[in-house]
mmCIF file with all atom_site columns, C-alpha atoms in Angstrom:
data_model
loop_
_atom_site.group_PDB
_atom_site.id
_atom_site.type_symbol
_atom_site.label_atom_id
_atom_site.label_alt_id
_atom_site.label_comp_id
_atom_site.label_asym_id
_atom_site.label_entity_id
_atom_site.label_seq_id
_atom_site.pdbx_PDB_ins_code
_atom_site.Cartn_x
_atom_site.Cartn_y
_atom_site.Cartn_z
_atom_site.occupancy
_atom_site.B_iso_or_equiv
_atom_site.pdbx_formal_charge
_atom_site.auth_seq_id
_atom_site.auth_comp_id
_atom_site.auth_asym_id
_atom_site.auth_atom_id
_atom_site.pdbx_PDB_model_num
ATOM 1   C CA . GLN W 1 1   ? 0.013  -0.013 -0.024 1.00 40.00 ? 1   GLN W CA 1
ATOM 2   C CA . ALA W 1 2   ? 2.820  2.417  0.839  1.00 38.00 ? 2   ALA W CA 1
ATOM 3   C CA . LEU W 1 3   ? 4.368  1.795  -2.596 1.00 32.00 ? 3   LEU W CA 1
ATOM 4   C CA . ALA W 1 4   ? 0.974  2.442  -4.311 1.00 37.00 ? 4   ALA W CA 1
ATOM 5   C CA . GLU W 1 5   ? 0.639  5.691  -2.424 1.00 38.00 ? 5   GLU W CA 1
ATOM 6   C CA . ALA W 1 6   ? 4.096  6.766  -3.425 1.00 34.00 ? 6   ALA W CA 1
ATOM 7   C CA . LEU W 1 7   ? 3.389  6.070  -7.073 1.00 37.00 ? 7   LEU W CA 1
ATOM 8   C CA . ASP W 1 8   ? -0.088 7.650  -7.102 1.00 39.00 ? 8   ASP W CA 1
ATOM 9   C CA . PRO W 1 9   ? -0.048 11.028 -5.384 1.00 40.00 ? 9   PRO W CA 1
ATOM 10  C CA . SER W 1 10  ? -3.886 11.155 -5.470 1.00 43.00 ? 10  SER W CA 1
ATOM 11  C CA . ALA W 1 11  ? -4.087 8.070  -3.298 1.00 40.00 ? 11  ALA W CA 1
ATOM 12  C CA . PRO W 1 12  ? -5.341 8.754  0.250  1.00 43.00 ? 12  PRO W CA 1
ATOM 13  C CA . HIS W 1 13  ? -2.557 9.068  2.794  1.00 37.00 ? 13  HIS W CA 1
ATOM 14  C CA . THR W 1 14  ? -2.769 8.515  6.494  1.00 38.00 ? 14  THR W CA 1
ATOM 15  C CA . PRO W 1 15  ? 0.039  10.434 8.286  1.00 36.00 ? 15  PRO W CA 1
ATOM 16  C CA . THR W 1 16  ? 2.112  8.371  10.666 1.00 34.00 ? 16  THR W CA 1
ATOM 17  C CA . ARG W 1 17  ? 2.028  9.733  14.162 1.00 36.00 ? 17  ARG W CA 1
ATOM 18  C CA . TYR W 1 18  ? 5.474  10.241 15.769 1.00 34.00 ? 18  TYR W CA 1
ATOM 19  C CA . ARG W 1 19  ? 6.013  8.696  19.230 1.00 38.00 ? 19  ARG W CA 1
ATOM 20  C CA . ASP W 1 20  ? 9.255  8.996  21.157 1.00 40.00 ? 20  ASP W CA 1
ATOM 21  C CA . PRO W 1 21  ? 10.983 5.615  21.581 1.00 43.00 ? 21  PRO W CA 1
ATOM 22  C CA . PRO W 1 22  ? 10.928 4.199  25.110 1.00 49.00 ? 22  PRO W CA 1
ATOM 23  C CA . ARG W 1 23  ? 13.976 4.772  27.252 1.00 50.00 ? 23  ARG W CA 1
ATOM 24  C CA . PRO W 1 24  ? 16.305 1.704  27.715 1.00 50.00 ? 24  PRO W CA 1
ATOM 25  C CA . SER W 1 25  ? 14.980 1.310  31.270 1.00 51.00 ? 25  SER W CA 1
ATOM 26  C CA . GLU W 1 26  ? 11.454 0.960  29.942 1.00 55.00 ? 26  GLU W CA 1
ATOM 27  C CA . MET W 1 27  ? 12.296 -1.875 27.497 1.00 53.00 ? 27  MET W CA 1
ATOM 28  C CA . SER W 1 28  ? 13.012 -5.583 27.919 1.00 59.00 ? 28  SER W CA 1
ATOM 29  C CA . ALA W 1 29  ? 16.674 -6.377 27.992 1.00 56.00 ? 29  ALA W CA 1
ATOM 30  C CA . ALA W 1 30  ? 16.519 -8.036 24.548 1.00 58.00 ? 30  ALA W CA 1
ATOM 31  C CA . SER W 1 31  ? 14.638 -5.022 23.004 1.00 57.00 ? 31  SER W CA 1
ATOM 32  C CA . ALA W 1 32  ? 17.117 -2.603 24.613 1.00 54.00 ? 32  ALA W CA 1
ATOM 33  C CA . ALA W 1 33  ? 20.098 -4.584 23.348 1.00 54.00 ? 33  ALA W CA 1
ATOM 34  C CA . ALA W 1 34  ? 18.665 -4.792 19.824 1.00 53.00 ? 34  ALA W CA 1
ATOM 35  C CA . LEU W 1 35  ? 17.943 -1.041 19.776 1.00 50.00 ? 35  LEU W CA 1
ATOM 36  C CA . LEU W 1 36  ? 21.432 -0.120 20.990 1.00 51.00 ? 36  LEU W CA 1
ATOM 37  C CA . ALA W 1 37  ? 23.030 -2.539 18.401 1.00 51.00 ? 37  ALA W CA 1
ATOM 38  C CA . LEU W 1 38  ? 21.019 -0.745 15.697 1.00 49.00 ? 38  LEU W CA 1
ATOM 39  C CA . ILE W 1 39  ? 21.970 2.726  16.965 1.00 48.00 ? 39  ILE W CA 1
ATOM 40  C CA . LEU W 1 40  ? 25.648 1.834  17.202 1.00 50.00 ? 40  LEU W CA 1
ATOM 41  C CA . ALA W 1 41  ? 25.666 0.269  13.697 1.00 50.00 ? 41  ALA W CA 1
ATOM 42  C CA . SER W 1 42  ? 24.005 3.365  12.078 1.00 46.00 ? 42  SER W CA 1
ATOM 43  C CA . PRO W 1 43  ? 26.209 5.859  10.134 1.00 45.00 ? 43  PRO W CA 1
ATOM 44  C CA . ALA W 1 44  ? 24.811 8.651  12.311 1.00 45.00 ? 44  ALA W CA 1
ATOM 45  C CA . ALA W 1 45  ? 26.250 7.131  15.354 1.00 46.00 ? 45  ALA W CA 1
ATOM 46  C CA . ALA W 1 46  ? 29.751 7.770  14.125 1.00 52.00 ? 46  ALA W CA 1
ATOM 47  C CA . ALA W 1 47  ? 28.853 11.272 12.965 1.00 61.00 ? 47  ALA W CA 1
ATOM 48  C CA . SER W 1 48  ? 27.377 12.677 16.075 1.00 83.00 ? 48  SER W CA 1
ATOM 49  C CA . PRO W 1 49  ? 28.299 12.076 19.794 1.00 89.00 ? 49  PRO W CA 1
ATOM 50  C CA . MET W 1 50  ? 25.918 9.784  21.624 1.00 94.00 ? 50  MET W CA 1
ATOM 51  C CA . ASN W 1 51  ? 25.182 9.533  25.346 1.00 95.00 ? 51  ASN W CA 1
ATOM 52  C CA . VAL W 1 52  ? 25.088 6.334  27.371 1.00 95.00 ? 52  VAL W CA 1
ATOM 53  C CA . LEU W 1 53  ? 21.293 6.171  26.897 1.00 94.00 ? 53  LEU W CA 1
ATOM 54  C CA . GLY W 1 54  ? 21.728 5.962  23.081 1.00 92.00 ? 54  GLY W CA 1
ATOM 55  C CA . GLY W 1 55  ? 20.474 9.461  22.321 1.00 94.00 ? 55  GLY W CA 1
ATOM 56  C CA . ALA W 1 56  ? 22.250 12.637 21.312 1.00 95.00 ? 56  ALA W CA 1
ATOM 57  C CA . LEU W 1 57  ? 24.840 13.872 23.793 1.00 96.00 ? 57  LEU W CA 1
ATOM 58  C CA . ALA W 1 58  ? 23.332 16.656 25.850 1.00 96.00 ? 58  ALA W CA 1
ATOM 59  C CA . PRO W 1 59  ? 25.399 19.564 27.254 1.00 96.00 ? 59  PRO W CA 1
ATOM 60  C CA . CYS W 1 60  ? 26.893 18.942 30.635 1.00 96.00 ? 60  CYS W CA 1
ATOM 61  C CA . SER W 1 61  ? 27.202 22.706 31.478 1.00 95.00 ? 61  SER W CA 1
ATOM 62  C CA . HIS W 1 62  ? 24.208 24.967 31.693 1.00 93.00 ? 62  HIS W CA 1
ATOM 63  C CA . GLU W 1 63  ? 23.756 28.743 31.530 1.00 92.00 ? 63  GLU W CA 1
ATOM 64  C CA . GLY W 1 64  ? 24.886 30.324 34.791 1.00 93.00 ? 64  GLY W CA 1
ATOM 65  C CA . THR W 1 65  ? 27.428 27.608 35.512 1.00 94.00 ? 65  THR W CA 1
ATOM 66  C CA . ALA W 1 66  ? 31.093 27.182 34.477 1.00 94.00 ? 66  ALA W CA 1
ATOM 67  C CA . MET W 1 67  ? 31.753 25.839 31.000 1.00 93.00 ? 67  MET W CA 1
ATOM 68  C CA . THR W 1 68  ? 33.169 22.300 31.070 1.00 92.00 ? 68  THR W CA 1
ATOM 69  C CA . GLY W 1 69  ? 34.434 19.814 28.574 1.00 88.00 ? 69  GLY W CA 1
ATOM 70  C CA . PHE W 1 70  ? 37.921 19.224 27.141 1.00 83.00 ? 70  PHE W CA 1
ATOM 71  C CA . MET W 1 71  ? 37.161 21.813 24.405 1.00 86.00 ? 71  MET W CA 1
ATOM 72  C CA . ARG W 1 72  ? 35.393 24.084 26.972 1.00 87.00 ? 72  ARG W CA 1
ATOM 73  C CA . ASP W 1 73  ? 32.230 23.940 24.858 1.00 91.00 ? 73  ASP W CA 1
ATOM 74  C CA . GLY W 1 74  ? 29.990 22.541 27.571 1.00 93.00 ? 74  GLY W CA 1
ATOM 75  C CA . THR W 1 75  ? 29.977 18.962 26.380 1.00 94.00 ? 75  THR W CA 1
ATOM 76  C CA . CYS W 1 76  ? 31.755 15.787 27.388 1.00 94.00 ? 76  CYS W CA 1
ATOM 77  C CA . ARG W 1 77  ? 32.409 14.717 23.763 1.00 90.00 ? 77  ARG W CA 1
ATOM 78  C CA . GLU W 1 78  ? 35.172 12.491 22.496 1.00 82.00 ? 78  GLU W CA 1
ATOM 79  C CA . GLU W 1 79  ? 38.260 14.277 21.233 1.00 78.00 ? 79  GLU W CA 1
ATOM 80  C CA . MET W 1 80  ? 41.226 12.343 19.979 1.00 73.00 ? 80  MET W CA 1
ATOM 81  C CA . ASP W 1 81  ? 43.766 14.526 21.747 1.00 66.00 ? 81  ASP W CA 1
ATOM 82  C CA . ASP W 1 82  ? 42.000 14.398 25.067 1.00 65.00 ? 82  ASP W CA 1
ATOM 83  C CA . GLN W 1 83  ? 44.478 12.213 26.999 1.00 69.00 ? 83  GLN W CA 1
ATOM 84  C CA . GLY W 1 84  ? 42.189 12.195 30.125 1.00 68.00 ? 84  GLY W CA 1
ATOM 85  C CA . SER W 1 85  ? 39.029 11.190 28.232 1.00 87.00 ? 85  SER W CA 1
ATOM 86  C CA . HIS W 1 86  ? 36.771 13.783 29.868 1.00 90.00 ? 86  HIS W CA 1
ATOM 87  C CA . HIS W 1 87  ? 33.561 11.857 29.035 1.00 93.00 ? 87  HIS W CA 1
ATOM 88  C CA . ILE W 1 88  ? 31.740 11.507 32.368 1.00 95.00 ? 88  ILE W CA 1
ATOM 89  C CA . CYS W 1 89  ? 29.285 14.278 33.364 1.00 96.00 ? 89  CYS W CA 1
ATOM 90  C CA . ILE W 1 90  ? 28.785 14.524 37.134 1.00 94.00 ? 90  ILE W CA 1
ATOM 91  C CA . GLN W 1 91  ? 27.185 17.130 39.406 1.00 91.00 ? 91  GLN W CA 1
ATOM 92  C CA . MET W 1 92  ? 30.354 18.575 40.839 1.00 87.00 ? 92  MET W CA 1
ATOM 93  C CA . LYS W 1 93  ? 30.746 19.004 44.568 1.00 82.00 ? 93  LYS W CA 1
ATOM 94  C CA . PRO W 1 94  ? 33.925 19.824 46.465 1.00 76.00 ? 94  PRO W CA 1
ATOM 95  C CA . ASP W 1 95  ? 34.128 16.245 47.750 1.00 83.00 ? 95  ASP W CA 1
ATOM 96  C CA . PHE W 1 96  ? 35.266 15.109 44.183 1.00 88.00 ? 96  PHE W CA 1
ATOM 97  C CA . CYS W 1 97  ? 38.588 16.998 44.505 1.00 88.00 ? 97  CYS W CA 1
ATOM 98  C CA . LYS W 1 98  ? 39.044 15.912 48.153 1.00 87.00 ? 98  LYS W CA 1
ATOM 99  C CA . VAL W 1 99  ? 38.307 12.285 47.531 1.00 87.00 ? 99  VAL W CA 1
ATOM 100 C CA . THR W 1 100 ? 40.432 12.035 44.355 1.00 87.00 ? 100 THR W CA 1
ATOM 101 C CA . GLY W 1 101 ? 43.338 13.835 46.019 1.00 87.00 ? 101 GLY W CA 1
ATOM 102 C CA . GLN W 1 102 ? 43.355 16.806 43.640 1.00 86.00 ? 102 GLN W CA 1
ATOM 103 C CA . ASP W 1 103 ? 43.869 20.489 44.361 1.00 87.00 ? 103 ASP W CA 1
ATOM 104 C CA . ASN W 1 104 ? 40.485 22.039 45.261 1.00 85.00 ? 104 ASN W CA 1
ATOM 105 C CA . TRP W 1 105 ? 39.606 23.415 41.831 1.00 88.00 ? 105 TRP W CA 1
ATOM 106 C CA . CYS W 1 106 ? 36.103 21.970 42.332 1.00 88.00 ? 106 CYS W CA 1
ATOM 107 C CA . GLY W 1 107 ? 34.914 25.035 44.215 1.00 87.00 ? 107 GLY W CA 1
ATOM 108 C CA . GLU W 1 108 ? 36.431 27.631 41.911 1.00 90.00 ? 108 GLU W CA 1
ATOM 109 C CA . LYS W 1 109 ? 34.673 29.964 39.467 1.00 93.00 ? 109 LYS W CA 1
ATOM 110 C CA . MET W 1 110 ? 35.461 29.691 35.768 1.00 93.00 ? 110 MET W CA 1
ATOM 111 C CA . GLU W 1 111 ? 34.235 31.170 32.447 1.00 94.00 ? 111 GLU W CA 1
ATOM 112 C CA . CYS W 1 112 ? 30.381 30.944 32.285 1.00 94.00 ? 112 CYS W CA 1
ATOM 113 C CA . MET W 1 113 ? 28.407 28.931 29.763 1.00 92.00 ? 113 MET W CA 1
ATOM 114 C CA . GLY W 1 114 ? 26.618 31.486 27.621 1.00 90.00 ? 114 GLY W CA 1
ATOM 115 C CA . ASP W 1 115 ? 28.720 34.450 28.759 1.00 91.00 ? 115 ASP W CA 1
ATOM 116 C CA . GLU W 1 116 ? 32.476 33.936 28.677 1.00 88.00 ? 116 GLU W CA 1
ATOM 117 C CA . THR W 1 117 ? 33.048 37.391 30.163 1.00 93.00 ? 117 THR W CA 1
ATOM 118 C CA . LYS W 1 118 ? 31.768 36.345 33.554 1.00 95.00 ? 118 LYS W CA 1
ATOM 119 C CA . GLN W 1 119 ? 32.967 33.853 36.087 1.00 96.00 ? 119 GLN W CA 1
ATOM 120 C CA . CYS W 1 120 ? 30.487 31.211 37.346 1.00 95.00 ? 120 CYS W CA 1
ATOM 121 C CA . PRO W 1 121 ? 30.517 28.408 39.969 1.00 94.00 ? 121 PRO W CA 1
ATOM 122 C CA . ILE W 1 122 ? 31.074 24.901 38.634 1.00 93.00 ? 122 ILE W CA 1
ATOM 123 C CA . GLY W 1 123 ? 27.792 22.994 38.317 1.00 92.00 ? 123 GLY W CA 1
ATOM 124 C CA . ASN W 1 124 ? 28.079 19.821 36.322 1.00 94.00 ? 124 ASN W CA 1
ATOM 125 C CA . TRP W 1 125 ? 31.514 18.870 35.103 1.00 94.00 ? 125 TRP W CA 1
ATOM 126 C CA . CYS W 1 126 ? 33.123 16.511 32.631 1.00 94.00 ? 126 CYS W CA 1
ATOM 127 C CA . VAL W 1 127 ? 35.585 14.349 34.533 1.00 93.00 ? 127 VAL W CA 1
ATOM 128 C CA . CYS W 1 128 ? 38.271 11.980 33.285 1.00 91.00 ? 128 CYS W CA 1
ATOM 129 C CA . GLN W 1 129 ? 37.366 8.295  33.034 1.00 91.00 ? 129 GLN W CA 1
ATOM 130 C CA . TRP W 1 130 ? 40.273 7.359  35.273 1.00 89.00 ? 130 TRP W CA 1
ATOM 131 C CA . ALA W 1 131 ? 39.231 9.971  37.876 1.00 90.00 ? 131 ALA W CA 1
ATOM 132 C CA . PHE W 1 132 ? 35.644 8.750  37.845 1.00 93.00 ? 132 PHE W CA 1
ATOM 133 C CA . ALA W 1 133 ? 36.721 5.127  38.414 1.00 93.00 ? 133 ALA W CA 1
ATOM 134 C CA . GLY W 1 134 ? 39.051 6.265  41.233 1.00 91.00 ? 134 GLY W CA 1
ATOM 135 C CA . TYR W 1 135 ? 36.319 8.465  42.718 1.00 92.00 ? 135 TYR W CA 1
ATOM 136 C CA . ILE W 1 136 ? 33.920 5.528  43.002 1.00 92.00 ? 136 ILE W CA 1
ATOM 137 C CA . LYS W 1 137 ? 36.579 3.374  44.733 1.00 92.00 ? 137 LYS W CA 1
ATOM 138 C CA . MET W 1 138 ? 37.741 6.068  47.120 1.00 91.00 ? 138 MET W CA 1
ATOM 139 C CA . ALA W 1 139 ? 34.283 7.378  47.936 1.00 89.00 ? 139 ALA W CA 1
ATOM 140 C CA . GLY W 1 140 ? 33.083 3.869  49.002 1.00 91.00 ? 140 GLY W CA 1
ATOM 141 C CA . GLY W 1 141 ? 31.161 2.727  45.968 1.00 92.00 ? 141 GLY W CA 1
ATOM 142 C CA . CYS W 1 142 ? 28.622 3.866  43.380 1.00 92.00 ? 142 CYS W CA 1
ATOM 143 C CA . ASP W 1 143 ? 26.006 4.790  45.942 1.00 91.00 ? 143 ASP W CA 1
ATOM 144 C CA . ALA W 1 144 ? 28.312 7.143  47.747 1.00 88.00 ? 144 ALA W CA 1
ATOM 145 C CA . ILE W 1 145 ? 29.123 9.403  44.727 1.00 86.00 ? 145 ILE W CA 1
ATOM 146 C CA . VAL W 1 146 ? 27.410 12.583 43.471 1.00 80.00 ? 146 VAL W CA 1
ATOM 147 C CA . ASP W 1 147 ? 24.897 12.500 40.710 1.00 89.00 ? 147 ASP W CA 1
ATOM 148 C CA . LEU W 1 148 ? 25.887 11.116 37.276 1.00 93.00 ? 148 LEU W CA 1
ATOM 149 C CA . VAL W 1 149 ? 24.299 13.038 34.372 1.00 96.00 ? 149 VAL W CA 1
ATOM 150 C CA . CYS W 1 150 ? 23.433 10.161 31.952 1.00 96.00 ? 150 CYS W CA 1
ATOM 151 C CA . GLU W 1 151 ? 22.194 12.313 29.043 1.00 97.00 ? 151 GLU W CA 1
ATOM 152 C CA . ALA W 1 152 ? 25.498 14.230 29.088 1.00 97.00 ? 152 ALA W CA 1
ATOM 153 C CA . THR W 1 153 ? 27.925 11.236 29.588 1.00 96.00 ? 153 THR W CA 1
ATOM 154 C CA . ASP W 1 154 ? 29.493 10.236 26.346 1.00 95.00 ? 154 ASP W CA 1
ATOM 155 C CA . MET W 1 155 ? 29.061 6.632  25.087 1.00 94.00 ? 155 MET W CA 1
ATOM 156 C CA . ALA W 1 156 ? 32.799 6.613  24.520 1.00 91.00 ? 156 ALA W CA 1
ATOM 157 C CA . ALA W 1 157 ? 33.261 6.174  28.292 1.00 93.00 ? 157 ALA W CA 1
ATOM 158 C CA . PHE W 1 158 ? 30.985 3.220  28.388 1.00 93.00 ? 158 PHE W CA 1
ATOM 159 C CA . ARG W 1 159 ? 32.847 1.579  25.451 1.00 91.00 ? 159 ARG W CA 1
ATOM 160 C CA . ALA W 1 160 ? 36.227 2.265  27.085 1.00 91.00 ? 160 ALA W CA 1
ATOM 161 C CA . TYR W 1 161 ? 35.129 0.888  30.479 1.00 92.00 ? 161 TYR W CA 1
ATOM 162 C CA . GLU W 1 162 ? 33.751 -2.209 28.753 1.00 91.00 ? 162 GLU W CA 1
ATOM 163 C CA . LYS W 1 163 ? 37.055 -2.876 26.948 1.00 90.00 ? 163 LYS W CA 1
ATOM 164 C CA . GLY W 1 164 ? 38.964 -2.565 30.255 1.00 87.00 ? 164 GLY W CA 1
ATOM 165 C CA . SER W 1 165 ? 36.353 -4.291 32.446 1.00 82.00 ? 165 SER W CA 1
ATOM 166 C CA . SER W 1 166 ? 38.883 -6.981 33.524 1.00 86.00 ? 166 SER W CA 1
ATOM 167 C CA . ASN W 1 167 ? 40.308 -4.279 35.840 1.00 88.00 ? 167 ASN W CA 1
ATOM 168 C CA . GLY W 1 168 ? 38.282 -4.071 39.107 1.00 90.00 ? 168 GLY W CA 1
ATOM 169 C CA . ASP W 1 169 ? 38.047 -0.256 39.293 1.00 92.00 ? 169 ASP W CA 1
ATOM 170 C CA . VAL W 1 170 ? 37.089 0.003  35.559 1.00 92.00 ? 170 VAL W CA 1
ATOM 171 C CA . LYS W 1 171 ? 34.478 -2.757 35.981 1.00 93.00 ? 171 LYS W CA 1
ATOM 172 C CA . ALA W 1 172 ? 33.011 -0.887 39.041 1.00 94.00 ? 172 ALA W CA 1
ATOM 173 C CA . ALA W 1 173 ? 32.795 2.394  36.929 1.00 94.00 ? 173 ALA W CA 1
ATOM 174 C CA . LEU W 1 174 ? 31.045 0.443  34.152 1.00 94.00 ? 174 LEU W CA 1
ATOM 175 C CA . GLU W 1 175 ? 28.554 -1.100 36.585 1.00 95.00 ? 175 GLU W CA 1
ATOM 176 C CA . CYS W 1 176 ? 27.952 2.242  38.183 1.00 95.00 ? 176 CYS W CA 1
ATOM 177 C CA . ILE W 1 177 ? 27.005 3.798  34.839 1.00 95.00 ? 177 ILE W CA 1
ATOM 178 C CA . LYS W 1 178 ? 24.656 0.871  34.108 1.00 95.00 ? 178 LYS W CA 1
ATOM 179 C CA . LYS W 1 179 ? 23.078 1.261  37.607 1.00 94.00 ? 179 LYS W CA 1
ATOM 180 C CA . ARG W 1 180 ? 22.786 5.124  37.713 1.00 94.00 ? 180 ARG W CA 1
ATOM 181 C CA . CYS W 1 181 ? 21.528 5.293  34.093 1.00 95.00 ? 181 CYS W CA 1
ATOM 182 C CA . LYS W 1 182 ? 19.145 2.379  34.635 1.00 92.00 ? 182 LYS W CA 1
ATOM 183 C CA . LEU W 1 183 ? 20.617 0.395  31.733 1.00 89.00 ? 183 LEU W CA 1
ATOM 184 C CA . PRO W 1 184 ? 19.568 -3.269 31.349 1.00 78.00 ? 184 PRO W CA 1
ATOM 185 C CA . ALA W 1 185 ? 22.325 -5.719 32.276 1.00 64.00 ? 185 ALA W CA 1
ATOM 186 C CA . LEU W 1 186 ? 22.398 -7.019 28.682 1.00 50.00 ? 186 LEU W CA 1
ATOM 187 C CA . ILE W 1 187 ? 23.291 -3.660 27.229 1.00 54.00 ? 187 ILE W CA 1
ATOM 188 C CA . GLY W 1 188 ? 26.976 -4.031 27.888 1.00 50.00 ? 188 GLY W CA 1
ATOM 189 C CA . GLN W 1 189 ? 27.053 -7.282 25.966 1.00 49.00 ? 189 GLN W CA 1
ATOM 190 C CA . VAL W 1 190 ? 25.773 -5.582 22.755 1.00 47.00 ? 190 VAL W CA 1
ATOM 191 C CA . HIS W 1 191 ? 29.130 -3.807 22.071 1.00 44.00 ? 191 HIS W CA 1
ATOM 192 C CA . ALA W 1 192 ? 30.947 -7.094 21.640 1.00 43.00 ? 192 ALA W CA 1
ATOM 193 C CA . HIS W 1 193 ? 28.730 -7.945 18.679 1.00 41.00 ? 193 HIS W CA 1
ATOM 194 C CA . VAL W 1 194 ? 28.763 -4.556 16.985 1.00 41.00 ? 194 VAL W CA 1
#
């Protein structure tokens, strides 16, 4: 019928109603795995950064907060020269610097998202994959850390953690992303087949 409608412009046409796809947490594990495999295999997946939920990568920074990201563009996107792989978006609190043993830059003001002439407090922040894994361990586990912003966490982190999951700290970081982002357990196994 669709072919007939396409060939005959006078044929009646019923518009298709658009519906947002369900989130991975609302699907069966098999459906979520199949959807993620399809998304990862698509040419668009390589062209635009994706978040760990399989959608477009959202900004980590917001207007009125400091601009984050390796490129200081507000996103935790993959960049080949980013040695620290700043892919994980978390709600920044001073305990991150303290727990990871860094100087207390977590409480500083930096260039604002939306107005680089002003200085704003850090809100959400793109942290290095290694720092996130260490933070989980040193803070006492996934339940002890600050909020993870799934929509703004790059899928590149998930893939990297999955490749290194034989390491205990890396495996804990991977499991934390799955837990905090409510990803089905099967999701992680999809990448091995794509």
